[in-house]
Coordinates of C-alpha atoms and ligand atoms in Angstrom, one line a residue:
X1 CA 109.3 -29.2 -106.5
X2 CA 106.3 -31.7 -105.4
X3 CA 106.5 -34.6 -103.4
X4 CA 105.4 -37.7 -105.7
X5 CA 103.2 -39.6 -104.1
X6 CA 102.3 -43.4 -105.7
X7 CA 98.8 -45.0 -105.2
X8 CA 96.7 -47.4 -107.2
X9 CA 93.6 -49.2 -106.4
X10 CA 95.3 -52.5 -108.3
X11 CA 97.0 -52.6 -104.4
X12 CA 93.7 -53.9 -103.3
X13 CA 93.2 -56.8 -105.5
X14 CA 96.3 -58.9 -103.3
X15 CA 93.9 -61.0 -101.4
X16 CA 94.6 -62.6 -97.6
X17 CA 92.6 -65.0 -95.7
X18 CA 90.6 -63.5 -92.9
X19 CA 92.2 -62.0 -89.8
X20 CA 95.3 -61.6 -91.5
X21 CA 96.7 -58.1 -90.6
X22 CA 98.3 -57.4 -94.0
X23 CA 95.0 -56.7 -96.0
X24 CA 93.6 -54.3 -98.2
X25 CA 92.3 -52.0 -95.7
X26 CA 95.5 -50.7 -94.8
X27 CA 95.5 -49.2 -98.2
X28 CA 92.1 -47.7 -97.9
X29 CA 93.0 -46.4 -94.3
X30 CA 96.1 -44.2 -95.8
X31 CA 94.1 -43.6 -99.1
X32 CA 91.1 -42.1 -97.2
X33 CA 94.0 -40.3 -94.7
X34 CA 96.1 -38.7 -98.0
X35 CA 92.9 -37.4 -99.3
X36 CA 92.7 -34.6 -97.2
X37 CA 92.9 -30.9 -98.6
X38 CA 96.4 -30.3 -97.0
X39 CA 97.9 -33.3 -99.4
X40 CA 96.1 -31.1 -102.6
X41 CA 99.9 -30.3 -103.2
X42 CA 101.3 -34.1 -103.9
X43 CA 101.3 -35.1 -107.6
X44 CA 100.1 -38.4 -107.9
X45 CA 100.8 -41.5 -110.3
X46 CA 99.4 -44.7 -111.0
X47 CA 102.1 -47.9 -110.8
X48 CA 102.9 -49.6 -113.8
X49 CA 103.9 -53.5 -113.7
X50 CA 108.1 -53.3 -113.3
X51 CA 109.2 -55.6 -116.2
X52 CA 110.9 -59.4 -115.3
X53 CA 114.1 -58.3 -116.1
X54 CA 114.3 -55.3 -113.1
X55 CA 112.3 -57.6 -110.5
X56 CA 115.6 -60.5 -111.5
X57 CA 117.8 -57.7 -110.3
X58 CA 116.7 -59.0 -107.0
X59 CA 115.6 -62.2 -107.2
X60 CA 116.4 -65.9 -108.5
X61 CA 114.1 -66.8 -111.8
X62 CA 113.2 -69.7 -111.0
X63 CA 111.7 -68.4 -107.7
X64 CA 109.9 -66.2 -109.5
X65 CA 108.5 -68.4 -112.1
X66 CA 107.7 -70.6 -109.1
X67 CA 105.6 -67.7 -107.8
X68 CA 103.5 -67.4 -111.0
X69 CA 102.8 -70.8 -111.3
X70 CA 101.6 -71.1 -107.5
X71 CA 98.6 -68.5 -108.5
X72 CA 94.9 -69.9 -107.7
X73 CA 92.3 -69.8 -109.9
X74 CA 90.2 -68.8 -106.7
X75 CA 90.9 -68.0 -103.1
X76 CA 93.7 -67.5 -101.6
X77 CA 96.8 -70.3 -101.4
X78 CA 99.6 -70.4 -99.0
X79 CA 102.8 -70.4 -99.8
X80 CA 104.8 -69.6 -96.6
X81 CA 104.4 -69.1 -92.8
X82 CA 102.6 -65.9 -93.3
X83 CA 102.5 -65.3 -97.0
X84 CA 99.5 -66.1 -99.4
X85 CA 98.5 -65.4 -103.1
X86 CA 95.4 -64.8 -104.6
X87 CA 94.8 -64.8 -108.6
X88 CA 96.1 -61.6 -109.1
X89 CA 98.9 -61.6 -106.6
X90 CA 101.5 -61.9 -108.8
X91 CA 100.4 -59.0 -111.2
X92 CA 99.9 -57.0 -107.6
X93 CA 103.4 -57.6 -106.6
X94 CA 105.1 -56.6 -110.5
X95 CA 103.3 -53.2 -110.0
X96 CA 103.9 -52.7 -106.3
X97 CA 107.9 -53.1 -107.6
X98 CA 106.8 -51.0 -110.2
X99 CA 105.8 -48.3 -108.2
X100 CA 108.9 -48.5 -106.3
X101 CA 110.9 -47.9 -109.4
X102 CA 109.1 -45.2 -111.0
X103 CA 109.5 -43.6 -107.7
X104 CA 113.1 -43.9 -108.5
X105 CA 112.9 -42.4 -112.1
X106 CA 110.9 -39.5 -111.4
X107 CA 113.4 -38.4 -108.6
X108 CA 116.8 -38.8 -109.6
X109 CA 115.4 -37.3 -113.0
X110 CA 114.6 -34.6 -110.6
X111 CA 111.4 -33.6 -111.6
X112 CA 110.4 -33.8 -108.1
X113 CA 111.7 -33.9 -104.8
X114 CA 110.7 -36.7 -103.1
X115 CA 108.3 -39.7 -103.4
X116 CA 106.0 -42.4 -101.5
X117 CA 104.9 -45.1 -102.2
X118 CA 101.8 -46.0 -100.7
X119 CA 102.0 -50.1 -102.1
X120 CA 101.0 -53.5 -100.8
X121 CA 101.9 -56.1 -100.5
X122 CA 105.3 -55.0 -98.4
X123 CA 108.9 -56.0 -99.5
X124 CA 111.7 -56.1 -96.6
X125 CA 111.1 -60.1 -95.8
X126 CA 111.5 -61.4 -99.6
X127 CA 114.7 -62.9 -100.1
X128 CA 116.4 -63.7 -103.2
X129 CA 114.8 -67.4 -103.9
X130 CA 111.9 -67.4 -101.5
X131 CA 108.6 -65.2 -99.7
X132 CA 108.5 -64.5 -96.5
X133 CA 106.4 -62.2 -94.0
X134 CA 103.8 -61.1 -96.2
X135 CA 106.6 -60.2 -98.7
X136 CA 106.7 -61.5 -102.1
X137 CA 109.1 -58.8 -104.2
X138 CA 111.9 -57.0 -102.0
X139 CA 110.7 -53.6 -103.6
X140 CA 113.6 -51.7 -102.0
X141 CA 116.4 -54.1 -103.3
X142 CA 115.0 -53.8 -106.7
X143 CA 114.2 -50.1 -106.3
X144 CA 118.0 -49.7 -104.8
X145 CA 119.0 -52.1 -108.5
X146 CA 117.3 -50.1 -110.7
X147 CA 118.9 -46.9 -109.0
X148 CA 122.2 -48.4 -109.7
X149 CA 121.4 -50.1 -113.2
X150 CA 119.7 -47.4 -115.0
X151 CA 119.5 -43.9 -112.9
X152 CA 123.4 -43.5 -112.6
X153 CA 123.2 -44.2 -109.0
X154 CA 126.5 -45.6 -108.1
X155 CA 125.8 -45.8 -103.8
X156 CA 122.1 -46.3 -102.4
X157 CA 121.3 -46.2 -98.8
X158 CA 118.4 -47.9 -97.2
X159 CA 117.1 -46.6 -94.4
X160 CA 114.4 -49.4 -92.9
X161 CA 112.8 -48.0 -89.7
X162 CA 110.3 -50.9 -89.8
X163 CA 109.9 -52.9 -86.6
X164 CA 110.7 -56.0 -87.8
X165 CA 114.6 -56.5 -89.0
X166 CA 114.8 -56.6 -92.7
X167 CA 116.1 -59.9 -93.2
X168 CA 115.5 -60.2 -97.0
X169 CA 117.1 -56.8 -98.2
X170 CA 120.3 -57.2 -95.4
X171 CA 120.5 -60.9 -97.1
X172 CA 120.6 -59.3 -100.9
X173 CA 123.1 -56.5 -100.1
X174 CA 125.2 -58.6 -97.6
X175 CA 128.4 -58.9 -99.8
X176 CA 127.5 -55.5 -101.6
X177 CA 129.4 -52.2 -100.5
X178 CA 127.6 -50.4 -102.9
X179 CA 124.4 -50.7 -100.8
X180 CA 124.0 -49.5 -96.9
X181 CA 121.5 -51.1 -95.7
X182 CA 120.6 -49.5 -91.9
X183 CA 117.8 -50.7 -89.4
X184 CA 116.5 -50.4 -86.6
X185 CA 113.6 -52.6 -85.7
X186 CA 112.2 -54.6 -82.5
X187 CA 114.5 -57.2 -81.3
X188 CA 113.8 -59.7 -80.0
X189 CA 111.1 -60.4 -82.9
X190 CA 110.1 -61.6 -86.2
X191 CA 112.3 -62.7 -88.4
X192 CA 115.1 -63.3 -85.6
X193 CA 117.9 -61.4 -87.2
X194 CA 119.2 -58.1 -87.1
X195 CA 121.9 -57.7 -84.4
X196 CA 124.3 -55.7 -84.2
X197 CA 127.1 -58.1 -84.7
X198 CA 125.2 -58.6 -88.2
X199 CA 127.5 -56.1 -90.3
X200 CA 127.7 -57.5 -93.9
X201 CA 131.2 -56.1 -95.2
X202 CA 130.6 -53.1 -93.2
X203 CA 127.9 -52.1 -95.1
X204 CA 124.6 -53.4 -92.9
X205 CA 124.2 -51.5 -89.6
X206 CA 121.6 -52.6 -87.2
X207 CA 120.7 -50.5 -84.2
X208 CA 117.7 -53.0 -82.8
X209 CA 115.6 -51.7 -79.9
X210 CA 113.9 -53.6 -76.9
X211 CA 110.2 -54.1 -76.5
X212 CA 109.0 -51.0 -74.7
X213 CA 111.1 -48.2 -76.1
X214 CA 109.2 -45.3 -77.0
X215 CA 110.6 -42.0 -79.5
X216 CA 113.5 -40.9 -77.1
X217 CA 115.2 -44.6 -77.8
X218 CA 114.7 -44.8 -81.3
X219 CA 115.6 -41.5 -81.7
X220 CA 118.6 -42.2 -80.2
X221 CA 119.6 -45.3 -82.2
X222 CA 118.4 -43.2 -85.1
X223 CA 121.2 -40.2 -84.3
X224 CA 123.6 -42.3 -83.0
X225 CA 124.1 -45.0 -85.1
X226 CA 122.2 -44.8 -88.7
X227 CA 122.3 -41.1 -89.1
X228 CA 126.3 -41.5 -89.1
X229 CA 126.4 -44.5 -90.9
X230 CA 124.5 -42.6 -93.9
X231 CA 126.4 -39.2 -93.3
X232 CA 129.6 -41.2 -94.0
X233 CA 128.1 -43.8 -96.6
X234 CA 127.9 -40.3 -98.2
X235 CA 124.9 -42.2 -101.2
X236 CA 123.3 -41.1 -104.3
X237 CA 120.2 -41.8 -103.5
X238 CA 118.3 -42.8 -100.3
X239 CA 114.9 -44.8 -100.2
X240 CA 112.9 -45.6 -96.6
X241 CA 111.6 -49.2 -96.2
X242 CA 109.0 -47.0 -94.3
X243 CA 106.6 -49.2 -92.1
X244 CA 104.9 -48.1 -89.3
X245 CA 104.7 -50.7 -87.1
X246 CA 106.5 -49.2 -84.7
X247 CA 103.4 -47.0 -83.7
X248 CA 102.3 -47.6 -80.3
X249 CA 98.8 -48.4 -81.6
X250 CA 100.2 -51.5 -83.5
X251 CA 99.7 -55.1 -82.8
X252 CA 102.5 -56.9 -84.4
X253 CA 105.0 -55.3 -81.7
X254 CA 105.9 -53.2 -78.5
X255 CA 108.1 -50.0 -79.5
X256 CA 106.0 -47.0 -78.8
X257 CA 105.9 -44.3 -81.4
X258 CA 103.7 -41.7 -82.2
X259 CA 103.3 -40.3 -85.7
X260 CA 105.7 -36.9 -84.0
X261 CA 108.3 -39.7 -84.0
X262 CA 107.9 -41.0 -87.6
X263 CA 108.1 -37.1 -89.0
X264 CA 111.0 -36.5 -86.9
X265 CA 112.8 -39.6 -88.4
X266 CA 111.7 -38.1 -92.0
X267 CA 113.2 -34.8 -91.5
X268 CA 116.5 -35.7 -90.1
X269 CA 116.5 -38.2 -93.1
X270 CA 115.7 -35.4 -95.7
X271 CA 118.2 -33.1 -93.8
X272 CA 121.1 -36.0 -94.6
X273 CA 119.6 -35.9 -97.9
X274 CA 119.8 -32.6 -98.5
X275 CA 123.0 -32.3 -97.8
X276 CA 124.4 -35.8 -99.3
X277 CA 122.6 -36.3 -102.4
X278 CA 120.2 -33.4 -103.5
X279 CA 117.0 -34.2 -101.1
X280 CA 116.9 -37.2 -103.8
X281 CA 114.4 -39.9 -101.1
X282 CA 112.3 -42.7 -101.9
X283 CA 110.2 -44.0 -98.9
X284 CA 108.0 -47.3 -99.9
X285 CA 105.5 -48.2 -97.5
X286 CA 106.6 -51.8 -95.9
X287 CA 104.7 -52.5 -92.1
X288 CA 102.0 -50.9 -89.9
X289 CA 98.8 -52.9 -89.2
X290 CA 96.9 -50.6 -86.9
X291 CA 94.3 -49.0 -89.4
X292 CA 94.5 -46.0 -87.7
X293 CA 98.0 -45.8 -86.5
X294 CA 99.3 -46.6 -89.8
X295 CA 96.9 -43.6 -91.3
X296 CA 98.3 -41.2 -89.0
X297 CA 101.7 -42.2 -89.4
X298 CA 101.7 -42.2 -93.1
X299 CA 99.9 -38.6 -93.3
X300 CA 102.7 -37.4 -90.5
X301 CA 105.6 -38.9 -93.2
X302 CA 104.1 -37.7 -96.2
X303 CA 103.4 -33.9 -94.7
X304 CA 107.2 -33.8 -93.7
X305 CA 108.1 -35.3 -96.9
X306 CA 106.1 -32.3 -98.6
X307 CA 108.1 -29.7 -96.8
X308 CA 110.9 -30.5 -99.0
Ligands
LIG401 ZN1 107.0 -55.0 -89.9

């Protein structure tokens, strides 16, 4: 079976102000980098919008209405720290969640074996009732949702190798046992949490590592702490919040990966899922603002992702 891989040039049209490092061209970096001959192999979709009623699996209503009604007319407005709209922002973020949850139809229908999701803007900071970092929809909480409501998942784990803690998905799973939510990121950093002692009902594990690790200490917190956590979670299905910002190249942060690293964490992930939950992974594309790290990266994921 193919490796499903999710694209759409609607990604584009969520607009930033100038010098902000989550823009369109880290879409057109890993477009141009999965067009390459040795990706002829993927089959690829468009995203479709995700109706209201699956993005509410995740968030508040009235935060979302809020969000619709903060859309300019022109230019872009902000509406947090580090998160802006533009006019289409909105109808961006419905398909980006979309995406996310076709991704999760098309695999546990298994007719294919894995998918990625190459969307924009990224999802891991958006909490229940507000933005944050970039993030306006946590894709992966109502990807995880959707699993659960519809697909006949009963136990989704969510593996978040992004180098910033997860703070909004970690928030919507706290009190849910039914969710594992397992991280590990750059601490200290953006957004602050993320420590260890931050266990939910002990179904959140965070492994952080220190500024200056390279791939032998995050593949170490990798095998010694989420691995097992995911192993005994024992789930249904298991999506990536997979941002790349780990990459050495990147400059949001100070772990140093190379794309080696990112495939290694891939295969050991499809390994688990092989042996857990039929292979079943969805990886959605959250971080990575290095045009050219993040290409690399991505094509190093989605090539290990094909070898399923
Ligand atoms: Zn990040």
């Amino acid at each position: 079976m193919a490796t499903l891989l999710i694209q759409d040039p609607v990604f584009l049209q969520h607009h930033v102000p100038s010098g902000h490092p989550e823009r369109p061209q880290r879409l057109e970096a890993t477009d141009a980098a999965l067009a390459d001959a040795r990706f002829a192999g993927l089959t690829r979709a468009h995203a479709p919008a995700a109706p209201l009623d699956r993005v509410l699996l995740a968030h508040d209503a009235a935060y979302v209405d809020e969000l619709a009604k903060a859309l300019p007319e022109t230019g872009v407005v902000q509406i947090e720290a580090d998160s802006y709209l533009s006019p289409e922002s909105y109808a961006v973020a419905l398909r980006a969640a979309g995406g996310a949850c076709l991704a999760v139809d098309e695999v546990m229908a298994g007719k294919i074996a894995n998918a990625f999701v190459a969307a924009r803007p990224p999802g891991h900071h958006a909490e229940r009732d507000r933005p944050m970092g970039f993030c306006l929809f946590n894709n992966a909480a109502i990807a995880a949702r959707h699993a659960q409501n519809k697909r006949g998942a009963a136990r989704v784990a969510i593996i978040d190798w992004d180098v910033h803690h997860g703070n909004g998905t970690q928030a919507i799973f706290w009190e849910d046992p039914s969710i594992l939510y397992a991280s590990t990121h750059q601490m200290p950093l953006y957004p602050g949490t993320g420590a260890p002692s931050e266990a939910g009902f002990g179904n959140i594990v965070n492994a952080p590592l220190a500024a200056g690790d390279e791939g032998e200490e995050f593949r170490e917190a990798m095998t010694a702490r989420v691995f097992p956590a995911i192993e005994k979670f024992a789930p249904d299905l298991i999506i990536i919040s997979a941002g790349f910002d780990a990459h050495w190249r990147d400059p949001l942060a100070g772990i140093n990966l190379k794309e080696e690293d990112f495939a290694w964490a891939t295969e050991a992930v499809m390994d688990i899922a092989d042996r857990r939950c039929g292979g079943r992974i969805v990886s959605l594309l959250e971080g990575g603002y290095d045009l050219t790290g993040l290409a690399d990266s991505v094509a190093a994921h989605v090539a290990a992702l094909m070898k399923a």
